[in-house]
């Protein structure tokens, strides 16, 4: 069932973070749905309630343009039928104003991100407010970004600018945005840190103090770039030197401080790369796409279960379902 990110945030806020996973193809989609339902090897495996989780599925502009946006959207519609127990939001990741309007008008996305963070504050406010006004008339929720992460965001290469807490409060008030991506030390891609840097909890703490109560914050660039997966890639012919990511143990403390959505894309690509490199290294005579695809779907489902465990969202699916508006049993549309 497709819900809005807002619905998911209400249940999660302050307790755990919802995983926001990017997808690009069929195998990622299947692995993602299976993993979030606690299934591993097959669509028909029973749901494991101990690890099943609500989630956010997100499409970047690059993913939408990889073949044709309708191909991926149709995959998601099919997954919603194949996995009727899943509860998820469909979200545009790093949208331009034009991409946001396209998604809002499609009637399919429950949430969009307008990323005008590379503009000056006032222009970011102006663009974000236009998108919020249009999205809200259609019941769609909006994420925006303030500050700059560094690394590569779609086609923009940026330098780090941590979010200013006072500006964050002003930005939320002026735009009416529903959630805010903040820069607190992470960056996109597989090369986040040299040395042992971590999250700037001090900045996060200040932001949480000045924004409205229970306002959902978002952390991009949150892949952990696990050493074991990087080693597997390198042992199978890859050359990922000095790759590093966010320590997974930092997810839950951030969640307790208001980070309610945690974005993970790179880790999924690393799993894909390792499985496919190993397969063709070990079976050089093979040229079939299905055997590594099958291994990948299972490995990705298992990886999602692990990730959700670190985010605290594993085991929260039924709680999130009960908290959806109109699902409380009290007969009204409240979210109790
Ligand atoms: O923030 C960037 C996301 O990881 C999306 O990456 O534009 O290569 O699809 P992409
Ligand atoms: P990673 O590159 O750390 O996976 O970040 C993904 C992201 O922020 C998508 O918006
Ligand atoms: Zn991002």
PDB file of C-alpha atoms and ligand atoms in Angstrom, residues 22-24 58-64 93-94 113 115 145 149 152-155 187-189 220-221 223 263-266 269, ligand 1:
ATOM      1  CA  UNK A  22      16.761   4.169  -4.252  1.00  0.00           C
ATOM      2  CA  UNK A  23      15.859   1.725  -6.985  1.00  0.00           C
ATOM      3  CA  UNK A  24      16.826   1.484 -10.640  1.00  0.00           C
ATOM      4  CA  UNK A  58      12.754   6.643  -3.985  1.00  0.00           C
ATOM      5  CA  UNK A  59      13.516   7.416  -7.598  1.00  0.00           C
ATOM      6  CA  UNK A  60      16.162   9.910  -8.628  1.00  0.00           C
ATOM      7  CA  UNK A  61      15.912  11.865 -11.865  1.00  0.00           C
ATOM      8  CA  UNK A  62      18.711   9.644 -13.150  1.00  0.00           C
ATOM      9  CA  UNK A  63      16.705   6.522 -12.335  1.00  0.00           C
ATOM     10  CA  UNK A  64      13.567   7.925 -13.989  1.00  0.00           C
ATOM     11  CA  UNK A  93      14.709  12.020  -4.786  1.00  0.00           C
ATOM     12  CA  UNK A  94      16.584  15.300  -5.459  1.00  0.00           C
ATOM     13  CA  UNK A 113      11.881  16.290  -2.778  1.00  0.00           C
ATOM     14  CA  UNK A 115      16.360  20.214  -3.961  1.00  0.00           C
ATOM     15  CA  UNK A 145      17.156  20.582   1.632  1.00  0.00           C
ATOM     16  CA  UNK A 149      26.382  17.699   1.720  1.00  0.00           C
ATOM     17  CA  UNK A 152      27.993  14.363  -6.037  1.00  0.00           C
ATOM     18  CA  UNK A 153      24.233  15.029  -6.062  1.00  0.00           C
ATOM     19  CA  UNK A 154      22.747  14.109  -9.418  1.00  0.00           C
ATOM     20  CA  UNK A 155      24.697  16.380 -11.779  1.00  0.00           C
ATOM     21  CA  UNK A 187      28.034  13.054   1.732  1.00  0.00           C
ATOM     22  CA  UNK A 188      26.822  11.074  -1.257  1.00  0.00           C
ATOM     23  CA  UNK A 189      28.685   8.148  -2.787  1.00  0.00           C
ATOM     24  CA  UNK A 220      21.040  11.970   2.915  1.00  0.00           C
ATOM     25  CA  UNK A 221      24.352  10.339   2.027  1.00  0.00           C
ATOM     26  CA  UNK A 223      25.230   4.528   3.138  1.00  0.00           C
ATOM     27  CA  UNK A 263      18.705   7.765   2.551  1.00  0.00           C
ATOM     28  CA  UNK A 264      20.625   4.768   1.267  1.00  0.00           C
ATOM     29  CA  UNK A 265      21.561   4.224  -2.364  1.00  0.00           C
ATOM     30  CA  UNK A 266      25.296   3.500  -2.681  1.00  0.00           C
ATOM     31  CA  UNK A 269      24.989  -0.611  -5.732  1.00  0.00           C
TER      32      UNK A 269
HETATM   33  O1  LIG B   1      21.699  11.496  -4.204  1.00  0.00           O
HETATM   34  C1  LIG B   1      21.902  10.806  -5.174  1.00  0.00           C
HETATM   35  C2  LIG B   1      21.320   9.471  -5.252  1.00  0.00           C
HETATM   36  O2  LIG B   1      22.211   8.524  -4.752  1.00  0.00           O
HETATM   37  C3  LIG B   1      20.869   9.187  -6.642  1.00  0.00           C
HETATM   38  O3  LIG B   1      21.930   8.867  -7.489  1.00  0.00           O
HETATM   39  O4  LIG B   1      21.384  10.285  -9.473  1.00  0.00           O
HETATM   40  O5  LIG B   1      22.962   8.353  -9.659  1.00  0.00           O
HETATM   41  O6  LIG B   1      20.516   7.974  -9.351  1.00  0.00           O
HETATM   42  P1  LIG B   1      21.685   8.885  -9.079  1.00  0.00           P
END
